[in-house]
PDB file of C-alpha atoms in Angstrom:
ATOM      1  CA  UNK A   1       0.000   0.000   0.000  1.00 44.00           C
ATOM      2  CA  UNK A   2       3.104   2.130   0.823  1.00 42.00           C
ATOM      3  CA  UNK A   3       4.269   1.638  -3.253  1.00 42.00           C
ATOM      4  CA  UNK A   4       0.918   3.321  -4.144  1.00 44.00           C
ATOM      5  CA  UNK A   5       0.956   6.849  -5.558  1.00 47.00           C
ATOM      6  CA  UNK A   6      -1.366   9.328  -3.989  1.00 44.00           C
ATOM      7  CA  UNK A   7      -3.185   9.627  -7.675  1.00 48.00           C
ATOM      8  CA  UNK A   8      -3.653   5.444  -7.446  1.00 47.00           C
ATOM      9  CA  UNK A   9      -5.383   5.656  -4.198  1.00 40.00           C
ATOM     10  CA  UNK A  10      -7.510   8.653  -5.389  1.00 43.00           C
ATOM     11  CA  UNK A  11      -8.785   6.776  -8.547  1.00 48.00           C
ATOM     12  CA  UNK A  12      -9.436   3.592  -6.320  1.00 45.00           C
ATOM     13  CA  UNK A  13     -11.320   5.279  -3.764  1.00 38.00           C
ATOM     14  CA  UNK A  14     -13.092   7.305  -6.419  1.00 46.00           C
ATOM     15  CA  UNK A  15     -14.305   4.457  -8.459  1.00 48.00           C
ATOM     16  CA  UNK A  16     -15.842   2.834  -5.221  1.00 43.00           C
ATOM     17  CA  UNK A  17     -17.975   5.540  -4.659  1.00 42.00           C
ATOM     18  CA  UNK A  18     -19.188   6.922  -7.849  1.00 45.00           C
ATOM     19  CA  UNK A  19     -21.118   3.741  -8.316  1.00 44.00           C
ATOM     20  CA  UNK A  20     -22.796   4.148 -12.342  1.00 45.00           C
ATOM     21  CA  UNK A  21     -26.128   5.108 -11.836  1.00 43.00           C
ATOM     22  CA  UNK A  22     -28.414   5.413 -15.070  1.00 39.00           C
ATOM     23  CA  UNK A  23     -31.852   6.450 -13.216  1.00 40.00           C
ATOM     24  CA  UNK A  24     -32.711   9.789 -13.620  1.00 38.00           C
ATOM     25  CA  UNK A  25     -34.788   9.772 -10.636  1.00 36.00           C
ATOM     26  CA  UNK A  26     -31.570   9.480  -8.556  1.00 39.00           C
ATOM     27  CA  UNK A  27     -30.923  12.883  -8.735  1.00 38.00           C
ATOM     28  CA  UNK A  28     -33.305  13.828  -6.722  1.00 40.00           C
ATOM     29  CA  UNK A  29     -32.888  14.341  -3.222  1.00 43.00           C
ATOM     30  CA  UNK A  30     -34.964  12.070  -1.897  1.00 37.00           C
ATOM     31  CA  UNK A  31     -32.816   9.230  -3.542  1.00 36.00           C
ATOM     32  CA  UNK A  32     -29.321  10.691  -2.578  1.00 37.00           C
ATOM     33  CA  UNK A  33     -30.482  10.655   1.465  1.00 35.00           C
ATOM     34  CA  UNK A  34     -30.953   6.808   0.868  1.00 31.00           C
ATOM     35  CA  UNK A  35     -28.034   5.882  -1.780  1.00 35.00           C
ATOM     36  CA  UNK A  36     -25.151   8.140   0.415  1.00 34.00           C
ATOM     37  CA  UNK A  37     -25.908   5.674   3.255  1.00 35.00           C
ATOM     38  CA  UNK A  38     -27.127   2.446   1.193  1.00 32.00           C
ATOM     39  CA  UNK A  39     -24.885   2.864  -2.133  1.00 31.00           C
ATOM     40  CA  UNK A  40     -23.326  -0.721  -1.529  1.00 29.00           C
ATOM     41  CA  UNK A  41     -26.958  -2.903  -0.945  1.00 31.00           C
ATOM     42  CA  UNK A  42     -28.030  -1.154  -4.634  1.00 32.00           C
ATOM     43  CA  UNK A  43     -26.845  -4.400  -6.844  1.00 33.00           C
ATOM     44  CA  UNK A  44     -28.858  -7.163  -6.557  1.00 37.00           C
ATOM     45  CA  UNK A  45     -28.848 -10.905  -7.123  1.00 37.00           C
ATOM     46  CA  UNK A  46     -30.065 -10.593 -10.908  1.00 41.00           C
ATOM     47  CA  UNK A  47     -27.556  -7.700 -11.659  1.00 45.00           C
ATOM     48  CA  UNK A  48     -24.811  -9.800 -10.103  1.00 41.00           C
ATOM     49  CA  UNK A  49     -25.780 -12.923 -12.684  1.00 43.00           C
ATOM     50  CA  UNK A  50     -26.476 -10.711 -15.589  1.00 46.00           C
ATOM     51  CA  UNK A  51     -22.773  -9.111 -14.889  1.00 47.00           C
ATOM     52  CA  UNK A  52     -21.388 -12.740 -15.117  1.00 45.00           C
ATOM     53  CA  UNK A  53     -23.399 -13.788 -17.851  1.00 41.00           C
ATOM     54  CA  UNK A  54     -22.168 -10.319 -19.736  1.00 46.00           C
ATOM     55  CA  UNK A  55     -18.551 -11.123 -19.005  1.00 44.00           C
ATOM     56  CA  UNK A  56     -18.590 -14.446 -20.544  1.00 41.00           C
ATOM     57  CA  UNK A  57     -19.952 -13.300 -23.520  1.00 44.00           C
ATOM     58  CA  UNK A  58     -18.101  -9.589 -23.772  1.00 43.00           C
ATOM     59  CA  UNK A  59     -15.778 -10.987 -26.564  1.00 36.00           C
ATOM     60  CA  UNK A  60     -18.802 -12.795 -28.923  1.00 43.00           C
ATOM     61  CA  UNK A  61     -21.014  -9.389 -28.318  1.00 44.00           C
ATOM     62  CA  UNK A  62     -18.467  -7.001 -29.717  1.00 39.00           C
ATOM     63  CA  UNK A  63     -20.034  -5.695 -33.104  1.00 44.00           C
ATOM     64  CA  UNK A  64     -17.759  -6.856 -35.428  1.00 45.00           C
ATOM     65  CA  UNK A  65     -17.775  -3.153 -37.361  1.00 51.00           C
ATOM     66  CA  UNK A  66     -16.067  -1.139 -34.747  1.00 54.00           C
ATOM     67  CA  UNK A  67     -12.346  -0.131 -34.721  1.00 63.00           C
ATOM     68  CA  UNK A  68      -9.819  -1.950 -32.998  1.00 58.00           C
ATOM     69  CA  UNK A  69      -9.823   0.707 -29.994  1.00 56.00           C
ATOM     70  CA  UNK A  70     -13.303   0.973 -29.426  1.00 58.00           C
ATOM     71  CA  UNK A  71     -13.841  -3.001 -29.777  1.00 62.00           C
ATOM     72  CA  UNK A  72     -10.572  -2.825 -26.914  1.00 58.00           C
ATOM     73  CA  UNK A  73     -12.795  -0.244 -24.515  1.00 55.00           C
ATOM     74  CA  UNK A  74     -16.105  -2.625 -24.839  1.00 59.00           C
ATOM     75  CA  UNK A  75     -13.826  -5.982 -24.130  1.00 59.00           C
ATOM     76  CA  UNK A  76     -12.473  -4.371 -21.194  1.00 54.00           C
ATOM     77  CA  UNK A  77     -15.291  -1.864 -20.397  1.00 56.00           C
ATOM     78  CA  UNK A  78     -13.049   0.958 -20.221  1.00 53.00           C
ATOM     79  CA  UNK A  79     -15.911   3.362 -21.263  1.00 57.00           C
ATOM     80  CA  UNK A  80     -17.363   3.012 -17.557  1.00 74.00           C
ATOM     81  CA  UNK A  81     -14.079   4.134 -16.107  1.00 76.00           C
ATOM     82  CA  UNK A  82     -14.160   6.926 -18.399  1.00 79.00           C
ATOM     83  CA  UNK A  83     -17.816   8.268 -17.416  1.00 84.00           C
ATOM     84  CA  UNK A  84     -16.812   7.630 -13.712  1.00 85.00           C
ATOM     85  CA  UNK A  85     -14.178   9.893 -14.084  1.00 87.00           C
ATOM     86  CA  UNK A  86     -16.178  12.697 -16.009  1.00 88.00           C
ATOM     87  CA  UNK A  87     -18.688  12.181 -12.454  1.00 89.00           C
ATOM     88  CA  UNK A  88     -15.683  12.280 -10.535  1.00 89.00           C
ATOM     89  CA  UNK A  89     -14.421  16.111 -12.302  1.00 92.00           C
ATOM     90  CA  UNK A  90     -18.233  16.846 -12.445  1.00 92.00           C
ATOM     91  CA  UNK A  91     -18.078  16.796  -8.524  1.00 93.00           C
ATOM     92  CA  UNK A  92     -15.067  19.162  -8.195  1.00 93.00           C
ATOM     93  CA  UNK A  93     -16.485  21.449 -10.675  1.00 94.00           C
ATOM     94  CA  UNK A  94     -19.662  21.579  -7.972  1.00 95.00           C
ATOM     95  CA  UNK A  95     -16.380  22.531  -5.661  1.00 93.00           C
ATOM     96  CA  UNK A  96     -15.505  24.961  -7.554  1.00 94.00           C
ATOM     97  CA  UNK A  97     -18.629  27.071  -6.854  1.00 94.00           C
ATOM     98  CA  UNK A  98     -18.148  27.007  -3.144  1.00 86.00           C
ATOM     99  CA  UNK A  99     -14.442  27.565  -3.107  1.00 87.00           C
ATOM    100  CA  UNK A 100     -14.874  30.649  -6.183  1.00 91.00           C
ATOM    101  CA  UNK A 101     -18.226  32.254  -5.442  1.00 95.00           C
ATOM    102  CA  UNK A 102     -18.412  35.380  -3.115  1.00 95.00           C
ATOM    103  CA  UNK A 103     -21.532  34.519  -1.299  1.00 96.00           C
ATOM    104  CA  UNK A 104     -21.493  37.315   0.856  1.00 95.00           C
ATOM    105  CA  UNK A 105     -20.771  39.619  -2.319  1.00 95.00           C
ATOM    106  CA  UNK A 106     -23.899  38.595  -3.585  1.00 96.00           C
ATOM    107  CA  UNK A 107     -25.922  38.750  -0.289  1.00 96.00           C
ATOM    108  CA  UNK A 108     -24.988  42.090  -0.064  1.00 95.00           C
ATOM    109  CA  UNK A 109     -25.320  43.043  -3.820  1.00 95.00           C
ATOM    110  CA  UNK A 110     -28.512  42.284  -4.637  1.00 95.00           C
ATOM    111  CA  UNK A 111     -30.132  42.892  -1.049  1.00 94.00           C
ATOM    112  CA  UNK A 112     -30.774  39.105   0.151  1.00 95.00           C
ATOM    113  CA  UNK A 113     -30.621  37.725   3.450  1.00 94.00           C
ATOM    114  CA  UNK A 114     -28.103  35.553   4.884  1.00 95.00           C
ATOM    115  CA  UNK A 115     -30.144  32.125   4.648  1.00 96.00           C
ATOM    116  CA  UNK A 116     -29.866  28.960   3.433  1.00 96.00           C
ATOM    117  CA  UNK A 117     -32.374  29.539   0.723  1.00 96.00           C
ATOM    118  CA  UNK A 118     -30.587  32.531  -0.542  1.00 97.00           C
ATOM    119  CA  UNK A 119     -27.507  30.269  -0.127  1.00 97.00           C
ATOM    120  CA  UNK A 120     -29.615  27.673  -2.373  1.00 97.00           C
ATOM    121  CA  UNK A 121     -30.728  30.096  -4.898  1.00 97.00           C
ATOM    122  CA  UNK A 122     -27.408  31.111  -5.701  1.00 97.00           C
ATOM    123  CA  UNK A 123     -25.866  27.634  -6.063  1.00 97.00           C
ATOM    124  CA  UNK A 124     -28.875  26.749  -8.164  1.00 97.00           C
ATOM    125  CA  UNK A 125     -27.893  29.421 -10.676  1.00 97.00           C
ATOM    126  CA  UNK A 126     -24.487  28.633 -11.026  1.00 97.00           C
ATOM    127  CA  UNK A 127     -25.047  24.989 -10.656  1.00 97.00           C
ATOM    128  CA  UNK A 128     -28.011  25.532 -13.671  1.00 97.00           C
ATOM    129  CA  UNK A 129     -24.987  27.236 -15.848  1.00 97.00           C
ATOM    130  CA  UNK A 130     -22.488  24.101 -15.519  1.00 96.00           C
ATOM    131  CA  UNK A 131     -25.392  22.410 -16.813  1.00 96.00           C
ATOM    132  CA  UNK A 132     -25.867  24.359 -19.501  1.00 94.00           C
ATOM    133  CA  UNK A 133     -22.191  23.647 -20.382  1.00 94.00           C
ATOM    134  CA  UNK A 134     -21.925  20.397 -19.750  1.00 93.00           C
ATOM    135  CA  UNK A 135     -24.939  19.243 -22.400  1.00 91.00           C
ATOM    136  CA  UNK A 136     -22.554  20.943 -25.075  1.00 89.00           C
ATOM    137  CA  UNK A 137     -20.430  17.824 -24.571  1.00 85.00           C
ATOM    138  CA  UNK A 138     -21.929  15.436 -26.779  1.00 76.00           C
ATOM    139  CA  UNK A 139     -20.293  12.431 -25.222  1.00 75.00           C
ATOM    140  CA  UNK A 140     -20.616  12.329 -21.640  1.00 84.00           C
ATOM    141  CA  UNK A 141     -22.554  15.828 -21.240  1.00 89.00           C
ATOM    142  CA  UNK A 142     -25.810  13.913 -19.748  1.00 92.00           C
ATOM    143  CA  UNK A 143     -23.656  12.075 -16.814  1.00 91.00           C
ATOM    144  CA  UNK A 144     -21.940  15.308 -16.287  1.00 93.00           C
ATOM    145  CA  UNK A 145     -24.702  17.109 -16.075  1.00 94.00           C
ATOM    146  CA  UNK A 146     -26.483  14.877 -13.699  1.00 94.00           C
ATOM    147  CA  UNK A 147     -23.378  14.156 -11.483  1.00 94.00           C
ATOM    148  CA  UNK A 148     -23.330  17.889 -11.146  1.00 95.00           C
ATOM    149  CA  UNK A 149     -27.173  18.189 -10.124  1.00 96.00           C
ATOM    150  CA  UNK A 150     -26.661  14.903  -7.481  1.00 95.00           C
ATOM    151  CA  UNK A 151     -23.459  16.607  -5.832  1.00 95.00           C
ATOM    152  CA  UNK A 152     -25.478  19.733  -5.232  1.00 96.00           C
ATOM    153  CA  UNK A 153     -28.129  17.892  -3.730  1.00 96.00           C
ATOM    154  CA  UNK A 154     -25.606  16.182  -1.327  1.00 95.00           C
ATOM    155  CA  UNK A 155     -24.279  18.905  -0.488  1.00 95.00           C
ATOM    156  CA  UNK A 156     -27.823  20.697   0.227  1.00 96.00           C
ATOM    157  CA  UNK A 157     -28.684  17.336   2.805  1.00 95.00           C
ATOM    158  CA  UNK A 158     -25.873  17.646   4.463  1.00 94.00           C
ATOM    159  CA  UNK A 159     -25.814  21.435   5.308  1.00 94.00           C
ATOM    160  CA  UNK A 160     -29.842  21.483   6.011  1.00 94.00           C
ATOM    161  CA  UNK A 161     -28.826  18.583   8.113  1.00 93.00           C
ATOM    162  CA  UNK A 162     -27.113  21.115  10.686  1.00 93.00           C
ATOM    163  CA  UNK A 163     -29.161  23.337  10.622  1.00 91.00           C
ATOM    164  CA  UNK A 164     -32.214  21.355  11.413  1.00 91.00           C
ATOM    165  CA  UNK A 165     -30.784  18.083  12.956  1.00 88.00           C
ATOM    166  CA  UNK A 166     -33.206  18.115  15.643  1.00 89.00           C
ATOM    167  CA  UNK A 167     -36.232  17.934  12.781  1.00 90.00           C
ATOM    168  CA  UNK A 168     -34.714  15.000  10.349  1.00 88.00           C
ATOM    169  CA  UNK A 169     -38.941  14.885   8.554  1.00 90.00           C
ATOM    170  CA  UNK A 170     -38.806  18.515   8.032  1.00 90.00           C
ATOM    171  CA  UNK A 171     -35.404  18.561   5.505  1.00 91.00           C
ATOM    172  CA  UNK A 172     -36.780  15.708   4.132  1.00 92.00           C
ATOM    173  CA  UNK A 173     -39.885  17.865   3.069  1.00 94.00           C
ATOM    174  CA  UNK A 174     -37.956  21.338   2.795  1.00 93.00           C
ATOM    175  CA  UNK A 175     -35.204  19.443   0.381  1.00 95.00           C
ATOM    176  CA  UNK A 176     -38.369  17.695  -1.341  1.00 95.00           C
ATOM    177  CA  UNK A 177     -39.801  21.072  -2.152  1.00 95.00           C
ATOM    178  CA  UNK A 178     -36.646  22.810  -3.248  1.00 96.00           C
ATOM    179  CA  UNK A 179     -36.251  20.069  -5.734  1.00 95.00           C
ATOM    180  CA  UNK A 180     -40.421  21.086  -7.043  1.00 95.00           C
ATOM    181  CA  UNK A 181     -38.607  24.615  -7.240  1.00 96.00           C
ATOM    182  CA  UNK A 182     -35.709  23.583  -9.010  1.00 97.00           C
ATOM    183  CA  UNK A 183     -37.328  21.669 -11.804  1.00 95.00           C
ATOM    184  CA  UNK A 184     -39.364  24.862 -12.493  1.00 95.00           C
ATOM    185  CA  UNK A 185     -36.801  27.239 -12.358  1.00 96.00           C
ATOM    186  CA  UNK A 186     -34.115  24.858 -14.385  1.00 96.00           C
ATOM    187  CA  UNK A 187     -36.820  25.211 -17.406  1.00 95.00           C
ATOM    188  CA  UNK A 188     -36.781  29.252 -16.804  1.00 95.00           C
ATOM    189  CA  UNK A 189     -33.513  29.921 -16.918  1.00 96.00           C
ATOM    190  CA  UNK A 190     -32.931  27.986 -20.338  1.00 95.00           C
ATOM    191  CA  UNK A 191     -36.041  29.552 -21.986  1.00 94.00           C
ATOM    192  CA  UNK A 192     -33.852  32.661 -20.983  1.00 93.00           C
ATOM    193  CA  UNK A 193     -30.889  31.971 -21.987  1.00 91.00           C
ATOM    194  CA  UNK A 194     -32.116  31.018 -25.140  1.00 90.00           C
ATOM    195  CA  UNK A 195     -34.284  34.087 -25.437  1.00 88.00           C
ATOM    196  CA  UNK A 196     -33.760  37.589 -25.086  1.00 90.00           C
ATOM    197  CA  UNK A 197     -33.100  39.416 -22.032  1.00 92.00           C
ATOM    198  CA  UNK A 198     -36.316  40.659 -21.289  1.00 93.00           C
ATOM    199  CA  UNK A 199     -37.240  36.753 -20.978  1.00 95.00           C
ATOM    200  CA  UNK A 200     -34.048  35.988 -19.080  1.00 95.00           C
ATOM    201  CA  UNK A 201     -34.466  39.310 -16.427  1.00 95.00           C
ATOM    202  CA  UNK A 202     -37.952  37.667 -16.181  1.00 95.00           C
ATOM    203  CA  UNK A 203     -36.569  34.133 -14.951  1.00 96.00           C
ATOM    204  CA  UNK A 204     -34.247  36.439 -12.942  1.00 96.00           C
ATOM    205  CA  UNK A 205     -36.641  38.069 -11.396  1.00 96.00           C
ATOM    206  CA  UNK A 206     -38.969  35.316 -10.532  1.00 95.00           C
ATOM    207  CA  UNK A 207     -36.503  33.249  -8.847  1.00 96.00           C
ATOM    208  CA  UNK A 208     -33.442  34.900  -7.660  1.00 96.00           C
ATOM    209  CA  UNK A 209     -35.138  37.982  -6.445  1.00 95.00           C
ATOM    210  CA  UNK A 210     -38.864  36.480  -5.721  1.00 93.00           C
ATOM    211  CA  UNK A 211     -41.439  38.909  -7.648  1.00 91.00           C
ATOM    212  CA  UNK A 212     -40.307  41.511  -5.191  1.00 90.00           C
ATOM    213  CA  UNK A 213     -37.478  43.455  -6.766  1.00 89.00           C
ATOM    214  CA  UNK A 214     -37.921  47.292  -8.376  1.00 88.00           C
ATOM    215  CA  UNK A 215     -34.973  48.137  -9.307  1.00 91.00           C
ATOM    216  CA  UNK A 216     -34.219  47.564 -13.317  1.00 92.00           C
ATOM    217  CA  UNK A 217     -30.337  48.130 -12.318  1.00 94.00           C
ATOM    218  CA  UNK A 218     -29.914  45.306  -9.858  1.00 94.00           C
ATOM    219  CA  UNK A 219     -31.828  42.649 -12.400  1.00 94.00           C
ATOM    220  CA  UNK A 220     -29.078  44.334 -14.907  1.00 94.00           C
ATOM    221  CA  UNK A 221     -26.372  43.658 -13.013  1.00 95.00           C
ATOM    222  CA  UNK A 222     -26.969  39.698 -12.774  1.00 96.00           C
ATOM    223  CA  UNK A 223     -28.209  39.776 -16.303  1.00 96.00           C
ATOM    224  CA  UNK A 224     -24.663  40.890 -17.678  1.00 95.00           C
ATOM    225  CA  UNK A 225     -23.023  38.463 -15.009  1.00 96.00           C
ATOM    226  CA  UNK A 226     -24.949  35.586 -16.176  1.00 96.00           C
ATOM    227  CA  UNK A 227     -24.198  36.834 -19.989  1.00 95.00           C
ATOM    228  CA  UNK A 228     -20.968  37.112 -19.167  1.00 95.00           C
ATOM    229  CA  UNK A 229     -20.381  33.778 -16.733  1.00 96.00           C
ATOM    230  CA  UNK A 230     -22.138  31.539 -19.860  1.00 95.00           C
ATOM    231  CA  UNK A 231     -19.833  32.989 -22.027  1.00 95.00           C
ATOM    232  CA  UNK A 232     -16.691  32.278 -20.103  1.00 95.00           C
ATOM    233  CA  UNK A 233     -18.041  28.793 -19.629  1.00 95.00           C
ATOM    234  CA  UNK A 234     -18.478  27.852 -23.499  1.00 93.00           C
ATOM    235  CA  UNK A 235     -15.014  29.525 -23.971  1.00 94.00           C
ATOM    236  CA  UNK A 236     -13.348  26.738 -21.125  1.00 92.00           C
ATOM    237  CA  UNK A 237     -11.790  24.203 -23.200  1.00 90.00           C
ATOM    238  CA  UNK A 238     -13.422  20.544 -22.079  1.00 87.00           C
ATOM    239  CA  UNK A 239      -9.825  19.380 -20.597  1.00 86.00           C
ATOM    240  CA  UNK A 240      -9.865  22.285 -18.032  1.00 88.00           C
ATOM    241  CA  UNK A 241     -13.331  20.807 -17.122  1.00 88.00           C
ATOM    242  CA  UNK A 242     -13.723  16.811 -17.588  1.00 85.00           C
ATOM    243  CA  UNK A 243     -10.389  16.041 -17.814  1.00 82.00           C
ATOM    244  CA  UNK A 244      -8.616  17.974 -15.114  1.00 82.00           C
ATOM    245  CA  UNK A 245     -11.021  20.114 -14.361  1.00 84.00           C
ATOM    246  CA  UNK A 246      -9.261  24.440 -13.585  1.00 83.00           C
ATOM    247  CA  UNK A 247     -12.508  26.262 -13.535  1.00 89.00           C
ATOM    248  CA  UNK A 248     -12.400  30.009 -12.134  1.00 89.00           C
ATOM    249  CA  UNK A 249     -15.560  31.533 -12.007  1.00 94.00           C
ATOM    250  CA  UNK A 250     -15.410  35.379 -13.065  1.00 94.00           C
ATOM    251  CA  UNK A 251     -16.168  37.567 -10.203  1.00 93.00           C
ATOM    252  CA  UNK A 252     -19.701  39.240 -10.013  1.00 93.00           C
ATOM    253  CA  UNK A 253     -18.074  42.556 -10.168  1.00 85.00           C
ATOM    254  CA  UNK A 254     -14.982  43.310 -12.626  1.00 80.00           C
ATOM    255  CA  UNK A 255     -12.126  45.034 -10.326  1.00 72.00           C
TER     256      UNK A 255
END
């Protein structure tokens, strides 16, 4: 164990727990409170067989028209090691937004209170641009973009967790309702960004600020940061973001 590089023992314990998941129900939070705790009873009996059964037969299933390389990745089922390592950079780029993102800047900013809804609400949007990225990637966009979605919903359980440990029913139903909110607002922000402004400071407006701002400038200001952030995004190469992933999020005001 000594002999092992620290990059070895990342990739091992990586690949144990990004377990493939293909359900798209399982990013929702209700499924991540069960599979962060259960992730090892999810394989049953039949899957087990149907594995063996697969592996016997991996060399007579390989479609005899595809290239030596890609007949070499189905033998050995290299492909799942490369989707479990575009989850495993999806999660750091979910990192990225808490170690980059001035939280306080935008509490301040655009007048919100220090909760963890406003602290939701702000994820969401930058967690709903990463998406929007990631679905440019033809290949693996889909598991990035869901990895990305799951991570943020981990990392909502856990923090609603301590705030309301003594009330374990109530995050169930707060997290169950913020995922009702997120659907909705997911479908907003991409008429919006595929719109004009006026349809984008109207997503804006009925989500980040809650029907209750007045002020054209403030809906501006995000407006051009969202612009702006999308635009950085499409302009990241995909190494600096599946492969080893170097995000930097711009910073809501220019110095």
């Amino acid at each position: 164990m000594n002999t092992l590089s620290r990059g070895t023992l990342l990739t091992r314990v990586t690949s144990s727990l990004l377990a493939p998941r293909t359900n798209l129900r399982q990013i929702t939070p209700m499924v991540c409170l069960l599979e962060f705790d259960h992730r090892t009873a999810s394989i049953s009996t039949a899957n087990k067989q149907s594995q063996s059964v697969s592996q016997a037969s991996d060399i007579q299933s390989v479609d005899a028209k595809d290239g030596f390389v890609r007949r070499i990745f189905k033998k050995y089922n290299l492909f799942n090691l490369a989707e479990r390592k575009v989850k495993y950079c999806s999660y750091l780029l979910y990192e990225s937004i808490a170690d980059n993102i001035n939280y306080a800047q935008f509490f301040k900013e655009f007048n919100m209170k220090d909760t963890f809804y406003s602290w939701f609400l702000i994820t969401e949007l930058h967690v709903w641009m990463l998406m929007t990225r990631a679905m440019a990637e033809n290949e693996h966009g889909r598991i990035a973009r869901n990895s990305v979605v799951e991570a943020m919903w981990g990392d909502a359980n856990c923090r609603a967790k301590e705030l309301w440990s003594e009330n374990p029913s109530g995050v169930r139903m707060h997290l169950h309702e913020l995922s009702e909110q997120f659907n909705c607002a997911i479908i907003g922000y991409d008429e919006g960004v595929n719109g004009d402004d006026k349809v984008l400071a109207g997503a804006i407006w009925r989500r980040i600020f809650q029907l209750e701002c007045n002020d054209p400038v403030l809906l501006e200001k995000l407006l051009v940061y969202i612009r702006k952030q999308i635009t950085h995004l499409d302009n990241t190469p995909r190494k600096d973001l599946f492969d080893k992933p170097k995000l930097k999020w711009l910073p809501l005001v220019d110095p």
